[in-house]
Short mmCIF file of C-alpha atoms and ligand atoms in Angstrom, two decimals:
data_model
loop_
_atom_site.label_atom_id
_atom_site.label_comp_id
_atom_site.label_asym_id
_atom_site.label_seq_id
_atom_site.Cartn_x
_atom_site.Cartn_y
_atom_site.Cartn_z
CA MET A 207 82.88 64.47 90.37
CA ASN A 208 80.15 65.01 87.72
CA LYS A 209 82.80 65.33 85.04
CA LYS A 210 84.25 61.99 86.11
CA LEU A 211 80.87 60.33 85.89
CA ILE A 212 80.07 61.76 82.46
CA LEU A 213 83.48 60.69 81.25
CA SER A 214 82.94 57.18 82.66
CA VAL A 215 79.57 56.85 80.91
CA ALA A 216 81.04 58.06 77.62
CA VAL A 217 84.03 55.74 77.78
CA VAL A 218 82.08 52.65 78.82
CA THR A 219 79.39 53.29 76.20
CA ALA A 220 82.02 53.51 73.49
CA LEU A 221 83.61 50.37 74.87
CA SER A 222 80.37 48.39 74.82
CA MET A 223 79.77 49.43 71.21
CA VAL A 224 83.12 47.96 70.28
CA GLN A 225 82.12 44.97 72.35
CA GLY A 226 79.37 44.08 69.83
CA ALA A 227 82.06 43.40 67.28
CA PHE A 228 84.73 41.72 69.44
CA LEU A 229 82.81 39.93 72.14
CA SER A 230 85.24 38.24 74.52
CA ALA A 231 88.15 40.48 73.64
CA ALA A 232 86.03 43.50 74.43
CA SER A 233 84.92 41.94 77.71
CA LEU A 234 88.49 41.61 78.77
CA GLY A 235 89.16 45.14 77.55
CA SER A 236 86.27 46.57 79.53
CA LEU A 237 87.46 44.79 82.66
CA LEU A 238 90.94 46.25 82.30
CA PHE A 239 89.60 49.67 81.40
CA LEU A 240 87.22 49.78 84.34
CA CYS A 241 90.05 48.88 86.71
CA PHE A 242 92.35 51.46 85.15
CA PHE A 243 89.68 54.14 85.06
CA TYR A 244 88.55 53.78 88.64
CA THR A 245 92.09 53.43 89.91
CA ILE A 246 92.80 56.85 88.46
CA PHE A 247 89.67 58.59 89.73
CA TYR A 248 89.21 56.89 93.09
CA THR A 249 92.76 56.54 94.32
CA GLU A 250 91.80 58.27 97.54
CA CYS A 251 89.43 55.34 98.29
CA PRO A 252 91.05 51.92 97.65
CA LYS A 253 87.89 50.12 98.77
CA GLN A 254 86.00 51.48 95.79
CA VAL A 255 88.80 50.46 93.45
CA TRP A 256 88.47 46.89 94.59
CA MET A 257 84.72 47.08 94.38
CA PHE A 258 84.88 48.21 90.78
CA PHE A 259 87.54 45.68 90.00
CA VAL A 260 85.20 42.87 91.16
CA LEU A 261 82.32 44.51 89.35
CA GLY A 262 84.38 44.72 86.17
CA LEU A 263 85.28 41.04 86.48
CA PHE A 264 81.64 40.14 86.96
CA VAL A 265 80.57 42.20 83.97
CA ALA A 266 83.29 40.73 81.82
CA LEU A 267 82.08 37.22 82.69
CA LEU A 268 78.47 38.15 81.91
CA ASN A 269 79.53 39.68 78.61
CA TRP A 270 81.50 36.65 77.69
CA TYR A 271 78.60 34.36 78.65
CA TYR A 272 75.66 36.28 77.15
CA SER A 273 77.49 38.18 74.48
CA THR A 274 75.39 41.30 75.23
CA PRO A 275 76.50 44.84 76.26
CA ILE A 276 75.13 44.38 79.77
CA ILE A 277 78.03 46.49 81.06
CA VAL A 278 76.27 49.63 79.90
CA VAL A 279 73.15 48.91 81.97
CA ILE A 280 75.09 48.06 85.10
CA PHE A 281 77.35 51.01 84.76
CA LEU A 282 74.45 53.38 84.28
CA VAL A 283 72.77 51.98 87.41
CA PHE A 284 75.92 52.61 89.41
CA THR A 285 76.28 56.05 87.95
CA LEU A 286 72.74 56.83 89.01
CA ILE A 287 73.41 55.54 92.52
CA GLU A 288 76.57 57.62 92.78
CA CYS A 289 74.82 60.78 91.57
CA THR A 290 71.97 60.27 94.04
CA ARG A 291 74.46 59.71 96.83
CA VAL A 292 76.31 62.93 96.03
CA ILE A 293 73.09 64.96 95.84
CA LEU A 294 71.71 63.41 99.06
CA MET A 295 74.97 64.09 100.89
CA ALA A 296 74.85 67.73 99.77
CA ILE A 297 71.22 68.08 100.91
CA LEU A 298 71.91 66.39 104.25
CA ARG A 299 75.01 68.48 104.86
CA TYR A 300 73.26 71.75 103.94
CA PRO A 301 72.25 72.79 107.50
CA ASP A 302 75.75 71.92 108.78
CA THR A 303 77.32 73.93 105.98
CA ILE A 304 75.08 76.91 106.75
CA ARG A 305 75.94 76.61 110.47
CA ASP A 306 79.65 76.41 109.65
CA LEU A 307 79.36 79.45 107.42
CA LYS A 308 77.50 81.40 110.10
CA SER A 309 80.08 80.54 112.73
CA LEU A 310 82.88 81.47 110.32
CA THR A 311 81.21 84.80 109.62
CA ALA A 312 80.75 85.48 113.34
CA ASP A 313 84.38 84.55 113.98
CA LEU A 314 85.50 86.83 111.18
CA GLU A 315 83.37 89.70 112.46
CA GLN A 316 84.83 89.21 115.94
CA ARG A 317 88.36 89.28 114.57
CA VAL A 318 87.69 92.39 112.50
CA GLU A 319 86.22 94.08 115.58
CA THR A 320 89.24 93.13 117.71
CA ARG A 321 91.69 94.32 115.07
CA THR A 322 89.76 97.57 114.63
CA MET A 323 89.94 98.18 118.36
CA GLU A 324 93.67 97.44 118.36
CA LEU A 325 94.17 99.80 115.42
CA LYS A 326 92.21 102.52 117.17
CA GLU A 327 94.35 102.09 120.28
CA THR A 328 97.58 102.18 118.24
CA ASN A 329 96.31 105.24 116.42
CA GLU A 330 95.53 106.93 119.70
CA GLN A 331 99.00 106.12 121.03
CA LEU A 332 100.62 107.40 117.84
CA LYS A 333 98.64 110.61 118.05
CA LYS A 334 99.75 111.11 121.65
CA ALA A 335 103.37 110.38 120.73
CA ASN A 336 103.09 112.80 117.82
CA ASP A 337 101.66 115.53 120.04
CA LYS A 338 104.47 114.93 122.51
CA LEU A 339 107.07 115.13 119.73
CA ARG A 340 105.56 118.38 118.50
CA GLU A 341 105.67 119.75 122.00
CA LEU A 342 109.31 118.67 122.40
CA ASP A 343 110.17 120.11 118.99
CA LYS A 344 108.63 123.43 120.01
CA MET A 345 110.61 123.36 123.25
CA LYS A 346 113.80 122.55 121.33
CA THR A 347 113.16 125.38 118.88
CA SER A 348 112.52 127.89 121.60
CA PHE A 349 115.53 126.62 123.60
CA VAL A 350 117.87 126.89 120.58
CA SER A 351 116.48 130.31 119.81
CA GLN A 352 116.90 131.53 123.39
CA ALA A 353 120.38 130.00 123.77
CA SER A 354 121.54 131.46 120.45
CA HIS A 355 120.27 134.91 121.38
CA ASP A 356 121.96 134.66 124.79
CA LEU A 357 125.22 133.56 123.16
CA ARG A 358 125.26 136.35 120.60
CA THR A 359 125.82 139.22 123.02
CA PRO A 360 128.82 137.77 124.93
CA LEU A 361 130.29 136.55 121.63
CA ALA A 362 130.08 140.07 120.22
CA ALA A 363 131.78 141.39 123.39
CA ILE A 364 134.59 138.80 123.14
CA LYS A 365 135.08 139.61 119.47
CA GLY A 366 135.24 143.33 120.26
CA SER A 367 137.82 142.79 122.98
CA LEU A 368 139.93 140.54 120.75
CA ASP A 369 139.82 143.13 117.96
CA ASN A 370 140.88 145.85 120.43
CA LEU A 371 143.78 143.71 121.64
CA ALA A 372 144.81 143.01 118.05
CA ILE A 373 144.99 146.72 117.14
CA GLY A 374 147.12 147.36 120.23
CA VAL A 375 144.60 149.14 122.49
CA ALA A 376 146.19 147.40 125.50
CA GLY A 377 149.73 147.87 124.31
CA PRO A 378 151.92 146.34 121.61
CA LEU A 379 151.82 142.54 121.12
CA THR A 380 154.52 140.13 120.09
CA ASP A 381 154.14 138.04 116.91
CA ARG A 382 153.38 134.97 118.99
CA GLN A 383 150.64 136.81 120.92
CA LEU A 384 149.17 138.06 117.62
CA ARG A 385 149.08 134.53 116.23
CA ILE A 386 147.27 133.28 119.33
CA LEU A 387 144.87 136.22 119.11
CA ASP A 388 144.23 135.45 115.44
CA ARG A 389 143.36 131.84 116.27
CA ALA A 390 141.00 133.00 119.03
CA THR A 391 139.35 135.52 116.68
CA ARG A 392 138.78 132.85 114.01
CA SER A 393 137.21 130.54 116.59
CA VAL A 394 134.92 133.32 117.81
CA ASP A 395 133.96 134.07 114.17
CA ARG A 396 133.10 130.42 113.59
CA LEU A 397 131.02 130.33 116.77
CA THR A 398 129.23 133.55 115.83
CA ASN A 399 128.55 132.09 112.40
CA LEU A 400 127.09 128.93 113.90
CA VAL A 401 124.89 130.90 116.29
CA ASN A 402 123.64 133.03 113.40
CA GLU A 403 122.91 129.95 111.29
CA LEU A 404 120.98 128.37 114.17
CA LEU A 405 118.94 131.54 114.53
CA ASP A 406 118.29 131.61 110.77
CA ILE A 407 117.14 127.99 110.75
CA ASN A 408 114.88 128.73 113.69
CA ARG A 409 113.40 131.75 111.98
CA ILE A 410 112.74 129.79 108.77
CA GLU A 411 111.24 126.84 110.70
CA SER A 412 108.85 129.03 112.61
CA GLY A 413 107.83 130.92 109.47
CA ARG A 414 109.26 134.18 110.75
CA THR A 415 111.47 134.74 107.73
CA VAL A 416 109.91 137.33 105.46
CA LEU A 417 111.20 138.20 102.02
CA GLU A 418 111.55 141.85 101.22
CA LEU A 419 111.11 141.65 97.47
CA ASN A 420 112.77 144.20 95.25
CA PRO A 421 113.99 144.26 91.65
CA VAL A 422 117.47 142.74 91.79
CA LEU A 423 120.25 142.41 89.23
CA LEU A 424 121.95 139.14 90.10
CA HIS A 425 125.15 140.27 88.37
CA THR A 426 125.65 143.05 91.00
CA ILE A 427 125.27 140.63 93.88
CA VAL A 428 127.61 138.07 92.30
CA GLU A 429 130.30 140.71 91.78
CA ARG A 430 129.98 141.88 95.39
CA VAL A 431 130.28 138.32 96.70
CA MET A 432 133.29 137.65 94.49
CA GLN A 433 135.02 140.74 95.85
CA GLU A 434 134.31 139.66 99.41
CA MET A 435 135.58 136.15 98.74
CA LYS A 436 138.68 137.15 96.80
CA PRO A 437 141.01 137.29 99.83
CA ALA A 438 140.00 133.75 100.86
CA ALA A 439 140.51 132.52 97.27
CA ASP A 440 143.87 134.28 97.00
CA GLN A 441 145.01 132.73 100.25
CA LYS A 442 144.55 129.29 98.64
CA ASN A 443 145.77 130.42 95.25
CA ILE A 444 142.35 129.60 93.78
CA THR A 445 141.32 131.30 90.52
CA LEU A 446 137.86 132.89 90.67
CA LEU A 447 136.27 133.24 87.22
CA LEU A 448 133.00 134.82 86.10
CA GLN A 449 131.27 134.06 82.81
CA GLU A 450 128.07 135.81 81.82
CA THR A 451 125.54 135.43 79.01
CA ASN A 452 122.43 137.56 78.88
CA SER A 453 122.90 138.35 82.57
CA ASN A 454 121.09 141.70 82.63
CA LYS A 455 117.76 140.20 83.66
CA MET A 456 116.17 141.80 86.72
CA ILE A 457 114.48 139.43 89.13
CA LEU A 458 112.10 140.14 91.98
CA ALA A 459 113.95 138.95 95.09
CA ASP A 460 115.21 139.79 98.56
CA PRO A 461 118.76 141.11 97.89
CA SER A 462 120.16 140.22 101.33
CA LYS A 463 118.85 136.65 101.09
CA ILE A 464 120.18 136.22 97.56
CA GLU A 465 123.55 137.50 98.70
CA ARG A 466 123.45 135.00 101.52
CA ILE A 467 122.75 132.12 99.09
CA VAL A 468 125.44 133.13 96.59
CA GLY A 469 127.91 133.79 99.42
CA GLU A 470 127.27 130.35 100.88
CA LEU A 471 127.83 128.56 97.56
CA VAL A 472 130.96 130.52 96.58
CA ASN A 473 132.37 130.15 100.09
CA ASN A 474 131.81 126.36 99.96
CA ALA A 475 133.37 126.13 96.50
CA ILE A 476 136.54 127.85 97.79
CA LYS A 477 136.49 125.96 101.09
CA TYR A 478 136.20 122.50 99.51
CA THR A 479 138.71 123.08 96.69
CA PRO A 480 142.41 122.29 97.24
CA ASP A 481 145.05 124.99 96.77
CA GLY A 482 145.63 126.07 93.18
CA GLY A 483 142.13 125.04 92.01
CA VAL A 484 139.54 126.91 89.97
CA VAL A 485 136.07 128.20 90.89
CA GLU A 486 134.00 129.24 87.91
CA ILE A 487 130.78 131.21 88.27
CA ARG A 488 128.38 131.27 85.33
CA LEU A 489 125.44 133.61 85.09
CA SER A 490 122.82 133.43 82.37
CA GLY A 491 119.23 134.50 81.86
CA THR A 492 116.15 133.97 79.70
CA ASP A 493 112.80 135.77 79.64
CA HIS A 494 111.53 133.44 82.39
CA GLN A 495 114.48 132.68 84.63
CA VAL A 496 118.04 133.41 85.62
CA THR A 497 120.54 130.64 86.24
CA LEU A 498 123.62 130.84 88.40
CA SER A 499 126.06 127.94 88.55
CA ILE A 500 129.15 127.66 90.70
CA LYS A 501 131.58 125.05 89.51
CA ASP A 502 134.66 124.03 91.48
CA SER A 503 137.55 121.65 90.94
CA GLY A 504 137.31 120.48 94.55
CA ILE A 505 136.83 117.28 96.53
CA GLY A 506 133.37 116.52 95.11
CA MET A 507 131.04 113.94 96.64
CA THR A 508 129.33 110.63 95.98
CA LYS A 509 125.79 110.21 94.64
CA GLU A 510 124.51 109.20 98.07
CA GLU A 511 126.14 112.23 99.70
CA CYS A 512 124.66 114.51 97.03
CA GLY A 513 121.18 113.60 98.21
CA ARG A 514 122.01 114.26 101.86
CA ILE A 515 123.91 117.55 101.87
CA TRP A 516 120.62 119.47 102.12
CA ASP A 517 119.92 117.84 105.51
CA ARG A 518 120.74 119.91 108.56
CA PHE A 519 124.15 119.19 110.12
CA TYR A 520 125.06 116.66 107.41
CA ARG A 521 128.68 116.76 106.28
CA THR A 522 130.41 114.39 103.83
CA VAL A 523 133.22 112.24 105.18
CA ALA A 524 135.82 113.79 102.85
CA SER A 525 134.77 117.35 103.77
CA GLN A 526 135.13 116.62 107.50
CA HIS A 527 138.82 115.88 106.95
CA PHE A 528 139.20 118.81 104.59
CA ALA A 529 137.70 121.86 106.33
CA LYS A 530 135.63 122.96 109.30
CA GLY A 531 131.91 123.54 108.95
CA SER A 532 128.53 123.26 110.62
CA GLY A 533 126.48 121.51 107.92
CA LEU A 534 123.79 124.18 108.16
CA GLY A 535 124.58 126.60 105.33
CA LEU A 536 123.20 124.57 102.44
CA SER A 537 119.93 123.74 104.15
CA ILE A 538 119.41 127.46 104.80
CA ALA A 539 120.36 128.27 101.20
CA LYS A 540 117.90 125.66 99.90
CA GLU A 541 115.05 127.02 102.05
CA LEU A 542 115.79 130.56 100.88
CA VAL A 543 115.93 129.54 97.20
CA GLU A 544 112.61 127.76 97.56
CA MET A 545 111.07 130.75 99.30
CA HIS A 546 111.92 132.67 96.11
CA GLY A 547 110.16 129.99 94.04
CA GLY A 548 113.49 128.75 92.68
CA ARG A 549 115.36 125.46 92.39
CA ILE A 550 118.79 124.40 93.60
CA ARG A 551 120.66 121.34 92.41
CA VAL A 552 124.10 119.79 92.57
CA ASP A 553 126.09 117.78 90.04
CA SER A 554 129.19 116.24 91.51
CA GLU A 555 131.80 113.56 91.14
CA GLN A 556 133.98 112.47 94.03
CA GLY A 557 137.52 113.79 93.71
CA LYS A 558 136.68 115.80 90.60
CA GLY A 559 134.55 118.72 91.78
CA SER A 560 130.99 119.95 92.14
CA THR A 561 128.62 122.30 90.35
CA PHE A 562 125.82 123.93 92.32
CA THR A 563 123.12 125.48 90.16
CA ILE A 564 120.36 127.85 91.21
CA THR A 565 117.48 128.79 88.97
CA LEU A 566 115.34 131.75 89.98
CA PRO A 567 112.17 132.79 88.18
CA VAL A 568 111.78 136.24 86.69
CA ARG A 569 108.54 137.08 88.50
CA GLU A 570 106.11 139.92 88.78
CA LYS A 571 105.11 141.14 92.24
CA GLY A 572 102.41 138.98 93.88
CA GLU A 573 103.17 135.74 91.97
CA ASN A 574 103.16 132.45 93.91
CA HIS A 575 106.31 130.63 94.97
CA GLY A 576 107.13 126.95 94.69
CA GLY A 577 110.48 125.28 94.18
CA SER A 578 112.59 122.21 94.71
CA ASN A 579 116.11 120.88 94.90
CA ASP A 580 117.69 118.15 92.89
CA CYS A 581 120.96 116.36 92.40
CA ASP A 582 122.96 114.44 89.82
CA CYS A 583 126.14 113.00 91.20
CA GLY A 584 128.63 110.21 90.60
P1 ADP B 171 129.42 123.40 106.00
O1 ADP B 171 129.42 124.52 107.00
O2 ADP B 171 129.83 122.11 106.58
O3 ADP B 171 130.16 123.75 104.76
P2 ADP B 171 127.06 123.37 104.32
O4 ADP B 171 125.63 123.20 104.70
O5 ADP B 171 127.45 124.58 103.59
O6 ADP B 171 127.87 123.17 105.65
O7 ADP B 171 127.44 122.12 103.44
C1 ADP B 171 127.04 120.84 103.85
C2 ADP B 171 128.05 119.82 103.38
O8 ADP B 171 127.98 119.67 101.96
C3 ADP B 171 129.48 120.22 103.62
O9 ADP B 171 129.89 119.94 104.95
C4 ADP B 171 130.21 119.36 102.62
O10 ADP B 171 130.31 118.05 103.11
C5 ADP B 171 129.26 119.36 101.43
N1 ADP B 171 129.59 120.40 100.46
C6 ADP B 171 129.02 121.61 100.31
N2 ADP B 171 129.56 122.27 99.28
C7 ADP B 171 130.51 121.48 98.75
C8 ADP B 171 131.43 121.59 97.66
N3 ADP B 171 131.48 122.68 96.89
N4 ADP B 171 132.24 120.55 97.41
C9 ADP B 171 132.20 119.43 98.16
N5 ADP B 171 131.36 119.27 99.20
C10 ADP B 171 130.53 120.28 99.51
#
């Protein structure tokens, strides 16, 4: 508002100066200018526009009659009146404004208080739900643990009986009976494997897995695993290759756990590679770490699947059609690698194959652990 007034004064003053030189023409000009000016600035109040239009007309007539810049005086008087009005309005409205502000503040405080209460309640509910979930999770863990333990003994008995039947303890068997027995044995093996994996997961989850650290030569473990896996590879006509560079580095690790990890990865590589494929194991070492990568020419996986294979029970769509599995092995392997302070990652392309890489630190006894997994897939 003040800016408008200052601008008005400046414009009209300039106009009245011109007026000295061009009397009647300037009078007409000031009339038009006043109308234009107030139409722009007071459009929200048409009454005032008309008022200033009449005023402008009146001033123009006076100018024309007296040939003096009376417009300046009149305009200044009106400016003064307008300023006073604005100031008075502000002063008169002050108590109302303060009251409004106070009530707004009180309202705001009330709302904040209500929201805080609501948040507290929600928080309380979430805490209760969380406690309940923890309780349920504990129950689930102990149930799975108990059930797995209970299943292990009868499974071992069934397996023993099947083995006895197969070697002819109960008399000779026909080829057909042997084939049926073989199928039953493989199913029992799978079930035993699943039960063992569930027990392993349980042990890791509850922090009961302890590493028995010893100096380990990864090369020895890899060779042992390759020997164990050779029959499975041969059955599918898969070539198992080993390439080593500087692989004589000793690491401080739990040999049985490392064997488990390597076994899992080599087994997967053979399992998810079609007949006639190649599985290549590379072993290398530096002063600080040893790296083991297992590359296959198998079914591979998508980028999205690469990020999920570490989740328990997750299996890619292609792998479900390709071979049987539980979806537990990799999550166990990842946990075990991390317990050793190592990293595990996968690079894969769907239909072209996968490379799983483990890096394990060459550590002294008593050093801290800390590791992660990663992936790079297409
Ligand atoms: P599973 O018993 O199903 O093999 P894992 O935990 O070992 O369970 O693996 C999880 C999933 O990761 C597999 O079901 C499969 O979908 C995928 N996967 C693992 N290794 C490979 C591989 N070498 N090539 C393709 N997919 C693989």
